[in-house]
XYZ file of C-alpha atoms in Angstrom:
651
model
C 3.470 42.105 -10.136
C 3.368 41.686 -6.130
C 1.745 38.480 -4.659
C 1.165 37.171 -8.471
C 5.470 37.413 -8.891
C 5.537 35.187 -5.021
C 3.155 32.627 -6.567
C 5.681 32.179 -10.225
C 8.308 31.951 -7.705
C 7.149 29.384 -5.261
C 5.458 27.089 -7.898
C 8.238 27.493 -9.913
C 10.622 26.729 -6.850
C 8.191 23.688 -5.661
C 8.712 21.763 -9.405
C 12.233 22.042 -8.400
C 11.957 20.303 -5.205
C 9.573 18.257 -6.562
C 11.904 16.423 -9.438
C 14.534 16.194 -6.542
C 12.470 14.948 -4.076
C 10.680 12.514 -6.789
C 14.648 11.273 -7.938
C 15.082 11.058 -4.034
C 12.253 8.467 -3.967
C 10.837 11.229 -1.442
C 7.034 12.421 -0.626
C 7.087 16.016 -2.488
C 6.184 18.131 0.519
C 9.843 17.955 1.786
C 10.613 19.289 -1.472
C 8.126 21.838 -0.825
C 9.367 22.531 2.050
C 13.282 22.296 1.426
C 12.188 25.070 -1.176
C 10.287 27.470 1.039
C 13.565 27.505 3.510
C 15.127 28.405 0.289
C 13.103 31.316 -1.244
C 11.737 32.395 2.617
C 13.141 35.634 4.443
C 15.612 34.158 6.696
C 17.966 33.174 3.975
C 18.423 36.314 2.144
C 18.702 36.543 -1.915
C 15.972 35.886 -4.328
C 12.531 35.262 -1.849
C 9.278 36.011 -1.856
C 8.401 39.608 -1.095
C 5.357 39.385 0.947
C 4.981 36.165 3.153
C 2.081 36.830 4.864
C 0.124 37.590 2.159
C 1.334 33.586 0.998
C 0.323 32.217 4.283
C -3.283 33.714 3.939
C -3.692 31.775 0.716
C -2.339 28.416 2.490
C -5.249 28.563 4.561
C -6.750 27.452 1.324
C -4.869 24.656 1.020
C -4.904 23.613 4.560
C -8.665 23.817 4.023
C -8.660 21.181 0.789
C -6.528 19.229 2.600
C -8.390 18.772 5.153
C -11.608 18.624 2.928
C -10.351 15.595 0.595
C -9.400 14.091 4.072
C -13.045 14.140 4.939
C -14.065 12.580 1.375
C -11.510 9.846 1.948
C -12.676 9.098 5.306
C -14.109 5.737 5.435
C -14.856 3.367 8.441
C -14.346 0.242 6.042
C -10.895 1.241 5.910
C -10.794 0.745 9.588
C -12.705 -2.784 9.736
C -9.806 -4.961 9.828
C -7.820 -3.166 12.312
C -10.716 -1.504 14.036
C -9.435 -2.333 17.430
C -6.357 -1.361 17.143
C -7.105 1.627 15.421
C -9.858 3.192 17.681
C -8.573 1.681 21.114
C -4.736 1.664 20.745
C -4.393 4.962 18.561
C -5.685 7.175 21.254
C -3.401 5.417 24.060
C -0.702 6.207 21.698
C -1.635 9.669 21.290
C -1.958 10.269 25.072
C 1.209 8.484 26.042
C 2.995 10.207 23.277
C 1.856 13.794 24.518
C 2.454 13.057 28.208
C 6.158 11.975 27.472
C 6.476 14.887 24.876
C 5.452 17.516 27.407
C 7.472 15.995 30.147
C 11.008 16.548 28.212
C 10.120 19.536 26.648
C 9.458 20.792 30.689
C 12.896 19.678 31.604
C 14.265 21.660 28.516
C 12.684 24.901 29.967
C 9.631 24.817 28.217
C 6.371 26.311 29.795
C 3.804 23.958 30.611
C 1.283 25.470 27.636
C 4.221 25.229 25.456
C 5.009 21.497 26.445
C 1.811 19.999 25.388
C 1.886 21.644 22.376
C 5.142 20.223 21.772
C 3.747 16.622 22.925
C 0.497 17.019 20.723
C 2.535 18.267 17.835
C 5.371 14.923 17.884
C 2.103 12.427 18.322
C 0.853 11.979 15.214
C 2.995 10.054 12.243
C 3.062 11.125 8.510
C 0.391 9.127 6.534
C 1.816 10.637 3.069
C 5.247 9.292 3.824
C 4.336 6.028 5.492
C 2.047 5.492 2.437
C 5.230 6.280 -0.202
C 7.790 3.938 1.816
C 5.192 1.193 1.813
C 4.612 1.045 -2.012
C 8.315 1.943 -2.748
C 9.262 -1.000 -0.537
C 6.320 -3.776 -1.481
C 4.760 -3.747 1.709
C 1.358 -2.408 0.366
C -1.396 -4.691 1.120
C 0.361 -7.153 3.982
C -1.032 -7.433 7.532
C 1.004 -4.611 8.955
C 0.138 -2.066 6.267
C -3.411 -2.689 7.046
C -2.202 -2.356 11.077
C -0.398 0.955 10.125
C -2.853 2.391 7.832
C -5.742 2.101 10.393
C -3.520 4.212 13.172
C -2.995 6.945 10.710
C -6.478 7.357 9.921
C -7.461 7.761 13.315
C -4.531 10.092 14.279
C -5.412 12.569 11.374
C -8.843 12.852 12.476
C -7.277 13.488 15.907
C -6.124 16.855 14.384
C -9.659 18.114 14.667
C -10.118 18.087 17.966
C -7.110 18.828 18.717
C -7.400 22.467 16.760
C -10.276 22.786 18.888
C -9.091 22.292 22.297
C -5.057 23.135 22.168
C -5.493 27.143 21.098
C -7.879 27.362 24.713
C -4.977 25.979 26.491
C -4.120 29.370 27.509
C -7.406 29.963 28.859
C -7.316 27.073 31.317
C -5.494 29.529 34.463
C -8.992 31.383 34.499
C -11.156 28.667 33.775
C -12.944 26.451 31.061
C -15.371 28.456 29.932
C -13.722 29.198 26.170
C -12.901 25.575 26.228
C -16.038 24.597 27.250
C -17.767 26.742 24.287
C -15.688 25.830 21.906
C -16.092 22.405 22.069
C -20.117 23.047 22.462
C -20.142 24.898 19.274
C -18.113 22.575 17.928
C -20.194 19.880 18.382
C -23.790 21.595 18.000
C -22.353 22.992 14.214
C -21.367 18.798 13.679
C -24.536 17.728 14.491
C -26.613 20.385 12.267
C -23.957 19.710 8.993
C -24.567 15.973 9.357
C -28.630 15.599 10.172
C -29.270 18.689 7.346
C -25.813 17.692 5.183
C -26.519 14.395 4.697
C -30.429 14.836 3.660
C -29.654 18.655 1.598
C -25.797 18.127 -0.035
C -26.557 14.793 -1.817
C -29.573 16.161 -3.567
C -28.006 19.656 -4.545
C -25.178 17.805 -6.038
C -27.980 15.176 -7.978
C -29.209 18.812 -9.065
C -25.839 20.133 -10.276
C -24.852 16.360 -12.072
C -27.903 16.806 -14.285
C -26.755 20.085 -15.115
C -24.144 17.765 -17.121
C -21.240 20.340 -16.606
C -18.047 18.951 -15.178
C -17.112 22.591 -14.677
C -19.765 23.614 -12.673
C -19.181 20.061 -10.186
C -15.640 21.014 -9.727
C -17.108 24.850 -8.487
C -19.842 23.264 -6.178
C -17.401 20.925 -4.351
C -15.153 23.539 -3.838
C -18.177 25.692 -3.194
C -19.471 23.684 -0.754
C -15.831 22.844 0.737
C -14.983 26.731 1.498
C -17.991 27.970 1.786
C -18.606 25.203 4.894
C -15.110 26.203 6.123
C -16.180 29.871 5.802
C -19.529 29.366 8.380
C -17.332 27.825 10.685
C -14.772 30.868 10.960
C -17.421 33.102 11.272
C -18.810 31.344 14.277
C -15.663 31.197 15.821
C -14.217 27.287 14.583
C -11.569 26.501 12.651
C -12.231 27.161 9.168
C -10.262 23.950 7.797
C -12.734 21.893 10.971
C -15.548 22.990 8.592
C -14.244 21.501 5.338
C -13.399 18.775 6.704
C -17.005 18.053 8.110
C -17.958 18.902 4.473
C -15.832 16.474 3.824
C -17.120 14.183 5.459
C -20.570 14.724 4.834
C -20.085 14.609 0.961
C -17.968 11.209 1.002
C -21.556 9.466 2.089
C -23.107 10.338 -1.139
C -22.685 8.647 -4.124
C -20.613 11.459 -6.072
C -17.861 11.057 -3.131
C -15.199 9.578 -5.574
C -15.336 12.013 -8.356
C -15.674 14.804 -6.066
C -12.155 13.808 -4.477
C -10.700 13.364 -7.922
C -11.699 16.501 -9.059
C -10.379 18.402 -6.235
C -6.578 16.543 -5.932
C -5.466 18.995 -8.388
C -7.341 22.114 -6.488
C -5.763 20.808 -3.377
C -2.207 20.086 -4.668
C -2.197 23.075 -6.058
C -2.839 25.208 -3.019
C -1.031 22.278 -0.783
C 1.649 23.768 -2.528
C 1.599 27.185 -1.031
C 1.180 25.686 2.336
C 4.070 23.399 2.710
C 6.406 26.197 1.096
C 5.099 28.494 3.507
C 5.784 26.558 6.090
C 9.288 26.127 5.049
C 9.915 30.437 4.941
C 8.594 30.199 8.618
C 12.419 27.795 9.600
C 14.938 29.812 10.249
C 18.086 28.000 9.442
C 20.360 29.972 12.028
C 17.747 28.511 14.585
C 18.545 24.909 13.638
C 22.435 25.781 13.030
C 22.457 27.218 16.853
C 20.137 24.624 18.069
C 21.271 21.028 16.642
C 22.285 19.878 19.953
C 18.455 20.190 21.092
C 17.072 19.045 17.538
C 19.022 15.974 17.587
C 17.867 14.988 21.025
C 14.080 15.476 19.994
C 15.130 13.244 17.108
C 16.396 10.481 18.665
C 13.678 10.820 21.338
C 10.806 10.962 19.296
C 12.132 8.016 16.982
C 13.183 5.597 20.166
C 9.554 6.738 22.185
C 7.249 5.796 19.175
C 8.747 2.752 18.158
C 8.315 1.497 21.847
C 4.815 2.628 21.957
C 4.006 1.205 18.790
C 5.652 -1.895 19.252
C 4.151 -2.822 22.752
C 0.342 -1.430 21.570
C 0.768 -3.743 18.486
C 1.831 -6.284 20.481
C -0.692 -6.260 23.133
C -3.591 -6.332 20.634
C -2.031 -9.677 19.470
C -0.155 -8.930 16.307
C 2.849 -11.033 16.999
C 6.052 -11.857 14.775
C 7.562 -8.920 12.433
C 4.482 -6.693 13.128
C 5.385 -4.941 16.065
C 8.331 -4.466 14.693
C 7.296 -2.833 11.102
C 4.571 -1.360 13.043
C 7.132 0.802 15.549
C 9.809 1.604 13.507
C 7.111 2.326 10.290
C 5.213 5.005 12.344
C 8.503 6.702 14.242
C 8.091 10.346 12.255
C 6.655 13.456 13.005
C 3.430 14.012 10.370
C 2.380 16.888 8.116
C -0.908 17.198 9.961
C 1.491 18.835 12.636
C 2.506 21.524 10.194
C -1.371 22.252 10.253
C -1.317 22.202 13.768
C 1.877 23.781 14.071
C 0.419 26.487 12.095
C -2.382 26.952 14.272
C -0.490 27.633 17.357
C 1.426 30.208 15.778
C -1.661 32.151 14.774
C -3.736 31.675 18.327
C 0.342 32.917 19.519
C 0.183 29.370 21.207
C 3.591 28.708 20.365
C 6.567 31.169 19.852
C 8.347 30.489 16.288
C 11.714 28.745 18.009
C 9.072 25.977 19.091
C 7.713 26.285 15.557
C 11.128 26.000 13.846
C 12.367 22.831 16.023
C 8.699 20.663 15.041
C 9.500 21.439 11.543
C 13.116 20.369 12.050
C 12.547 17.676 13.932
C 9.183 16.691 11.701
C 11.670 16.895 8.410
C 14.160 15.106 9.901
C 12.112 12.067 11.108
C 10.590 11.662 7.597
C 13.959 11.503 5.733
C 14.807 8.970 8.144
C 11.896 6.781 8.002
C 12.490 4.667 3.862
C 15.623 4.019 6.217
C 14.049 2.880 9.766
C 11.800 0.805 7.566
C 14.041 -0.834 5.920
C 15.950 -2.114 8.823
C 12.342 -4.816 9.586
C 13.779 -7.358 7.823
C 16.949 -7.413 8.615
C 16.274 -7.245 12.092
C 13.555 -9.369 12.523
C 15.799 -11.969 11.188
C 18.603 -11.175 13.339
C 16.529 -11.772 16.389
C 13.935 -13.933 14.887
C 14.936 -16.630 17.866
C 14.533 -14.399 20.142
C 10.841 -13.764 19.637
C 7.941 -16.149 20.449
C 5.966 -16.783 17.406
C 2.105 -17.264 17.812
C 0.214 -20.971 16.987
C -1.349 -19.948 13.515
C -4.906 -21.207 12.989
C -4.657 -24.042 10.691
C -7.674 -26.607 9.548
C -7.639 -30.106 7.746
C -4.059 -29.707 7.355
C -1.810 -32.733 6.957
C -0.045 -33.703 10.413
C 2.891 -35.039 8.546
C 4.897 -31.854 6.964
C 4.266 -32.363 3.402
C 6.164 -31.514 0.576
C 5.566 -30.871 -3.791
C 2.179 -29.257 -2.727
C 0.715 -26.638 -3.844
C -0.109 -23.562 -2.092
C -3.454 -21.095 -2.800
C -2.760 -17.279 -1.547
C -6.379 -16.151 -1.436
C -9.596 -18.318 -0.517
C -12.156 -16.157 -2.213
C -14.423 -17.294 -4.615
C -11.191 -18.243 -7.006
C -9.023 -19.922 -4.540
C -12.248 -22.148 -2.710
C -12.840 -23.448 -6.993
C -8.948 -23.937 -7.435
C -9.136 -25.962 -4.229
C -11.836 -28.403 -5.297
C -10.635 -28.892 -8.403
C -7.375 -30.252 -6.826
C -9.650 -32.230 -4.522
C -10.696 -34.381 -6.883
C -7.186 -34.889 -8.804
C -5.855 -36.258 -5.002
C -3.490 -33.318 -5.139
C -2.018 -31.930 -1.855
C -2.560 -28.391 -1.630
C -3.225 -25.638 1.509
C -5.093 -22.446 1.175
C -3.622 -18.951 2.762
C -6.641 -16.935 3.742
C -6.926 -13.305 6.021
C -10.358 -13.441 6.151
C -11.883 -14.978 9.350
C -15.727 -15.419 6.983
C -13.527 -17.032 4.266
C -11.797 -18.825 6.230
C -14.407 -20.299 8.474
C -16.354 -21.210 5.130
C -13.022 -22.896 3.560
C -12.998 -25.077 7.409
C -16.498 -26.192 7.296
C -16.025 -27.168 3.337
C -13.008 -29.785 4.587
C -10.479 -27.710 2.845
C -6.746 -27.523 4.172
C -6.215 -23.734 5.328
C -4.222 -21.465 7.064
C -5.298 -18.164 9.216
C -2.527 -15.716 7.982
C -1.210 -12.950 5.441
C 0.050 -14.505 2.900
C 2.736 -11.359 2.448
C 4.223 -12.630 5.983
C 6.880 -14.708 5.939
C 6.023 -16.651 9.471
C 3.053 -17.222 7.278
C 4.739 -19.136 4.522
C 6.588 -20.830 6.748
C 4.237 -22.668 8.302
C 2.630 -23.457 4.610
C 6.225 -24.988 4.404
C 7.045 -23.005 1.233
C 10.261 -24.343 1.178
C 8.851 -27.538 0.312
C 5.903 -26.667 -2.445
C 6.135 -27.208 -5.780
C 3.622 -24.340 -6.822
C 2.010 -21.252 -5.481
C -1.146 -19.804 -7.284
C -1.774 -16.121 -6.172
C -5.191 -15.504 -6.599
C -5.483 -12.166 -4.569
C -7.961 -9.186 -7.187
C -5.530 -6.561 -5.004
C -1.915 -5.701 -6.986
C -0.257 -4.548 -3.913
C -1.031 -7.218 -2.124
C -0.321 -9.898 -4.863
C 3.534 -8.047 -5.368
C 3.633 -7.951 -1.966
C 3.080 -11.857 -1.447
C 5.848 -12.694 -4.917
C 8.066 -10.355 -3.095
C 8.647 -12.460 0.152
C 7.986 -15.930 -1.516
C 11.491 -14.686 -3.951
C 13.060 -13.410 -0.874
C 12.609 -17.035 1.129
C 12.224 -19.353 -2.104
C 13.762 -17.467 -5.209
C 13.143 -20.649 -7.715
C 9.456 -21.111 -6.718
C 7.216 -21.431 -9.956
C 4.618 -19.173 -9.446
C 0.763 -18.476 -11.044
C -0.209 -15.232 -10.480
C -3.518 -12.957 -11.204
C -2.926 -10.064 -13.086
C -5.258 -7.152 -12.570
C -5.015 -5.426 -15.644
C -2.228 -4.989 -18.362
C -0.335 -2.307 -16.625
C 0.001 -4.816 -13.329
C 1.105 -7.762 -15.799
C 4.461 -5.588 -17.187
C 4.931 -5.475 -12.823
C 4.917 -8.907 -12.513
C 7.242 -9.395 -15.590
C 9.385 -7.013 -13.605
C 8.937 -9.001 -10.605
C 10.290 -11.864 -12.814
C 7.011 -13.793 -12.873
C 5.671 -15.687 -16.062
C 2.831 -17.790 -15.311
C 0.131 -14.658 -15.427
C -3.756 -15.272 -15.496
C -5.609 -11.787 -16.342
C -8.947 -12.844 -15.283
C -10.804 -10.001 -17.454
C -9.315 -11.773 -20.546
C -10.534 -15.019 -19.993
C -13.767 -13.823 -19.521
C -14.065 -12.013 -22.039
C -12.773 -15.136 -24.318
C -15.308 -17.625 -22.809
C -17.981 -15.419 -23.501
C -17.347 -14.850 -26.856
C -16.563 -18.825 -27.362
C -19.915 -19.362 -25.889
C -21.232 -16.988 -28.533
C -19.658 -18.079 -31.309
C -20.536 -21.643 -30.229
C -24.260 -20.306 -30.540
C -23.506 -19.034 -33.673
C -22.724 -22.372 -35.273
C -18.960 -21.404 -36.049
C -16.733 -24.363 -36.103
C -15.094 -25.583 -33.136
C -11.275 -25.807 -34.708
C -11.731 -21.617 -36.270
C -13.134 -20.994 -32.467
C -10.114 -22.737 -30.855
C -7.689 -21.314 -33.213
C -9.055 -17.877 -32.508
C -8.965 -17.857 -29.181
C -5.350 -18.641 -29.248
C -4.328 -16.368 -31.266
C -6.160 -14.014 -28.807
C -4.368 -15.233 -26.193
C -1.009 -15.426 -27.574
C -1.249 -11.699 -28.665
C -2.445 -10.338 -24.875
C 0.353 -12.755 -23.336
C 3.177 -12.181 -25.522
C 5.012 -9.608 -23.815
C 5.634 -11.641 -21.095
C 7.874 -13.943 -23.537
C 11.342 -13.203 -23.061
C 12.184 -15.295 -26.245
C 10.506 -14.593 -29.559
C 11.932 -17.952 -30.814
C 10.015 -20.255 -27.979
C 7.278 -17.424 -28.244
C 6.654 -18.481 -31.839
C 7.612 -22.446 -31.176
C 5.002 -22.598 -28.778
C 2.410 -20.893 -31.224
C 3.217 -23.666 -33.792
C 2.296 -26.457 -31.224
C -0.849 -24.850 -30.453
C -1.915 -24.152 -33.489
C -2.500 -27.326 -35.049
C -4.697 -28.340 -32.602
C -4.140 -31.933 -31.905
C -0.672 -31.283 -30.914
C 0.236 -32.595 -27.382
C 0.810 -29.872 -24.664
C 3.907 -27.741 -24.263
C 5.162 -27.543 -20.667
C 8.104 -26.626 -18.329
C 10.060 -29.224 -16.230
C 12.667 -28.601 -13.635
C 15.448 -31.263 -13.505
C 14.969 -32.199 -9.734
C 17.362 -32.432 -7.350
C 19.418 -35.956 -7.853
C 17.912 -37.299 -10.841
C 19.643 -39.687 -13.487
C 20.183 -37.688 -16.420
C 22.715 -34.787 -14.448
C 26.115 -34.455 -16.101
C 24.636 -36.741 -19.077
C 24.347 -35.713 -22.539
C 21.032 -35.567 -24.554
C 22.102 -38.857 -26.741
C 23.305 -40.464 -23.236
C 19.955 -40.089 -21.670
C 16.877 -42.501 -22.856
C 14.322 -40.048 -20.620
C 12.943 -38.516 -23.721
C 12.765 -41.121 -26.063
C 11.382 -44.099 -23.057
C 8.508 -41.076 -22.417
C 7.924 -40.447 -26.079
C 7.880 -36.543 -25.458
C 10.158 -34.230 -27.514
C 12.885 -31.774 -26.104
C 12.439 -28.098 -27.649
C 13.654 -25.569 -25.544
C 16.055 -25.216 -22.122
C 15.746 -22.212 -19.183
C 19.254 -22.235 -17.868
C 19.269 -19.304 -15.260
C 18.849 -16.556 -17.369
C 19.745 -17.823 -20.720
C 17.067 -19.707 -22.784
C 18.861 -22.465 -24.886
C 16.834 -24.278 -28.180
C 19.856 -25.435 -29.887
C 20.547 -29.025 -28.195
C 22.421 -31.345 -30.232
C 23.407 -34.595 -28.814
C 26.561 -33.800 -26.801
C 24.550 -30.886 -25.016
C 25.047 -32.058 -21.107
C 21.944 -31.280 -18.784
C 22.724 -29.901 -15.716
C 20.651 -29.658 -12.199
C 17.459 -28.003 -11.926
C 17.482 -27.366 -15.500
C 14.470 -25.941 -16.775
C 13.188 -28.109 -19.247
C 10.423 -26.994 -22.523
C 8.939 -30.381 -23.629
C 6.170 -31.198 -25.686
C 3.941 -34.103 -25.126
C 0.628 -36.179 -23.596
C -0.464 -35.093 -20.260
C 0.588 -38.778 -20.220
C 3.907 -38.666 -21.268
C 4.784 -36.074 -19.347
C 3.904 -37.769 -16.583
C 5.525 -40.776 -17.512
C 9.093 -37.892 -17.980
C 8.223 -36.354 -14.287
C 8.504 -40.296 -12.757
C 11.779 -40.901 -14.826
C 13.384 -38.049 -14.288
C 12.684 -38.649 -10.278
């Protein structure tokens, strides 16, 4: 069957690697690429028969890659960190390539050689950072946003850097390829995006009204290829021309289901290419060379965690940030397989400088889930050591308080949570990123704090320690996992109200071990239709009993207990009952090591015992030898008034 037998093989060989790298908690290119050592020429046995023929259609998939690259591209993503990003990221690149070409010269390398080498070791894996940072609950925190913003930037470094590396060579004899390259280069980017952005949007308006999801899916890849295809024949990269169509297409308004319609297109042939760059390492090259690999290793790791650290640093991210920041980014990225690629082609590189990038690149992402999740540990070891920046704090108590509440989030939400606690004389202090919200939240007299809420310095200085409630109020999962995550790791008893996105992000916060949920779509939804029914003259008491019943139903699952499930239900119910809420025994109070009959606190309040959360273990049978321990969780039913009359006793 020729190349059609390859393809079976390596597809079938990739879903192997894929399920190991998956159980691995891996990104599935080193499975592809663990594979394609596997089935490629240099280890003998059952391989593909015709490699070359398999590297000519990863072109393809370089291509998509690069093209859904150019759809994701977005300069909002690089608002928050934009200085960082656009300043630092090139000084990072530079330094890294100076250094890399420096040790690769004292290794033997020629100079052409060395930069490569330096070029290829400066960029970081996005696809990997991306997977440690959602497998580890960093998604959505400060330095996330810090890391994210660098790997944007350094994979649109690629581009240029296919442009000008390959005319490296050229550079003895003057600039004159360089020189037109570059000038083509940027004559064919001006053309796509003055005639792209006016022609592209209204051919795809044509196609959509065609109403054929089949004939979208062949335009965008039409239009990706066919871009790349102009390119190559006028001498440019043909993945550089995707990825301007890429770019080019993300401005319209068809940019997100163009990108979800290609994924699969792109995986596909993504695929092919990080097998075939597997079949290109020679294992006897990294058997005979291990000394040298290990050196670039440690180098590499050691070099871009210092670079990182001190660029993060001198931009003013202080605290853990450097740190996550340096030892986050300290890998080799795929975009250098791309690159890597290239040089082989232009005969840039020779394949023993190929086969130690790839070693060296699959090494450094197996290492990084590891190097990442040293931050913590380490940034507590030497916490002391550090000098922690003044946070920005506004209408703030100057005596540390304590049983207040804190707000993560001062949108819209969190500013109305806020003034509502105003008015009751509650202490409270709002955690807010945003320098707009935050501003607003000043000039309004509210008590906030300049900070992610995900950081732990952060919640420090909101004296977490100390509150007696946090309300999460963040519309981003990640981020709101992120926050519950530290505020466990630094208070694991904290009772905590969190926003639930949808249904799928409530079962994570049960996971997380959080019960006080919100879904905000929900309650929407139910004051609307109260209003409504209201309109419609239905009686208040079927209204009320409805909308419990709704309630109950959506917010069930998060009931660990049937029994108190259905307890609670019976309370609500009727209408007129008093309130059912939870109580924690404080620290000190009267009634520890009592019985129930010894202790008057119920009875003197008038509120009724139902239900206590001991640990783990949810307890409704209490007769009146059953002995109440500290920080007890108690279920009691009564008046707002009688419960507050039970808080005051029990203090």
């Amino acid at each position: 069957m020729g190349i059609a037998t390859d393809i079976i093989i390596i597809i079938l060989a990739g879903f192997v690697g894929g399920i190991v790298a998956r159980g691995l908690k891996q990104p599935f290119i080193l499975g592809y690429i663990v594979v394609g050592v596997i089935i490629g020429p240099h280890t003998g046995g059952w391989s593909v028969s015709n490699v070359h023929d398999i590297e000519m259609l990863a072109e393809i998939g370089v291509a998509l890659l690069l093209f859904s690259l150019g759809l994701e591209f977005s300069l909002k993503e690089l608002q928050p960190t934009r200085k960082i990003a656009l300043i630092g990221t090139p000084i990072q690149l530079i330094l890294v390539i100076l250094f890399g070409a420096l040790i690769s010269r004292v290794f033997g390398y020629p100079w052409e050689e060395a930069i490569w080498i330096g070029a290829l070791l400066s960029v970081s894996s996005t696809m990997v950072v991306l997977k440690t940072l959602m497998n580890q609950g960093y998604m959505g925190t400060l330095s996330s946003r810090v890391m994210i913003g660098i790997l944007l930037v350094q994979d649109l470094a690629i581009v240029p850097m296919m442009i000008i590396l390959p005319q490296l060579g050229t550079l003895q004899s003057g600039i004159t390829e360089l020189f037109k390259s570059v000038l083509i280069a940027a004559i064919f980017l001006t053309v796509m995006i003055i005639l792209g952005t006016k022609l592209i949007p209204r051919f795809l308006q044509f196609v959509v009204r065609r109403n054929s999801r089949e004939l979208f899916l062949l335009t965008i890849a039409a239009l990706g290829l066919g871009v790349g295809f102009v390119t190559h024949l006028v001498g440019l990269s043909f993945a550089l021309g995707a990825f301007v169509a890429g770019i080019v297409i993300s401005e319209s308004d068809y940019s997100h289901q163009a990108l979800s319609d290609i994924i699969p297109l792109r995986d596909i042939f993504g695929l092919l290419f990080f097998t075939s760059v597997g079949m290109l390492i020679d294992p006897t090259y990294i058997v005979a060379h291990y000394q040298l690999i290990i050196l670039f290793v440690v180098f590499i790791i050691l070099l871009k965690s210092l670079i990182f650290s001190t660029l993060t640093w001198s931009f003013g991210y202080r605290n853990v940030i450097p740190l996550a920041v340096g030892l986050g980014l300290a890998q080799v990225g795929e975009f250098s397989f791309v690159l890597a690629q290239t040089g082989v082609q232009t005969q840039s590189i020779s394949s023993d400088v190929y086969s130690l990038i790839l070693s060296v690149a699959v090494i450094t992402m197996f290492l990084t889930p590891l190097l990442a999740g040293t931050v913590d540990p380490v940034y507590k070891r030497f916490k002391h050591l550090m000098k922690s920046t003044s946070l920005r704090t506004f209408e703030t108590p100057t005596e540390e308080f304590t049983d207040h509440i804190i707000i993560a989030g001062g949108g819209e939400i969190g500013r109305r949570i806020g003034e509502i606690l105003r008015q009751f004389a509650l202490q409270f202090v709002i955690i807010e990123l945003d320098s707009y919200r935050e501003e607003s939240l000043r000039k309004e007299g509210l008590p906030v704090i300049f900070g992610d809420a995900a950081q732990p310095v952060v919640l420090e200085a909101a004296n977490i320690e100390h509150a007696s409630l946090t309300i999460i109020t963040t519309p981003s999962a990640p981020v709101c996992n992120a926050i519950i995550t530290h505020i466990k790791q630094i208070c694991p008893e904290m009772d905590i109200v969190a926003r639930a996105i949808d249904e799928n992000h409530m079962t994570e916060l049960q996971s997380l071990g959080i019960y006080e949920v919100v879904q905000s779509d929900l309650e929407a939804s139910i004051e609307l239709t109260r209003q409504a029914l209201l309109h419609l003259d239905v009686p208040e008491n079927r209204i009320l009993q409805f909308m419990n019943t709704i309630r109950q139903q959506f917010y069930a699952p998060l009931y660990e207990s049937s029994e108190l499930h259905r307890m609670v239900e019976q309370t609500e119910e009727t209408g007129n009952t008093p309130g059912f809420t939870w109580i924690k025994v404080p620290i000190g109070s009267q009634i520890i090591g009592k019985t129930f009959a010894e202790t008057q606190a119920f009875q003197f309040s008038k509120t009724q015992l139902v239900a206590i959360m001991r640990g783990a273990d949810l307890i409704t049978a209490i007769d009146d030898n059953f002995q109440l321990h500290q920080e007890d969780l108690l279920g009691v039913i009564g008046t707002a008034d009688q419960l507050s009359e039970l808080k005051t006793i029990l203090q």
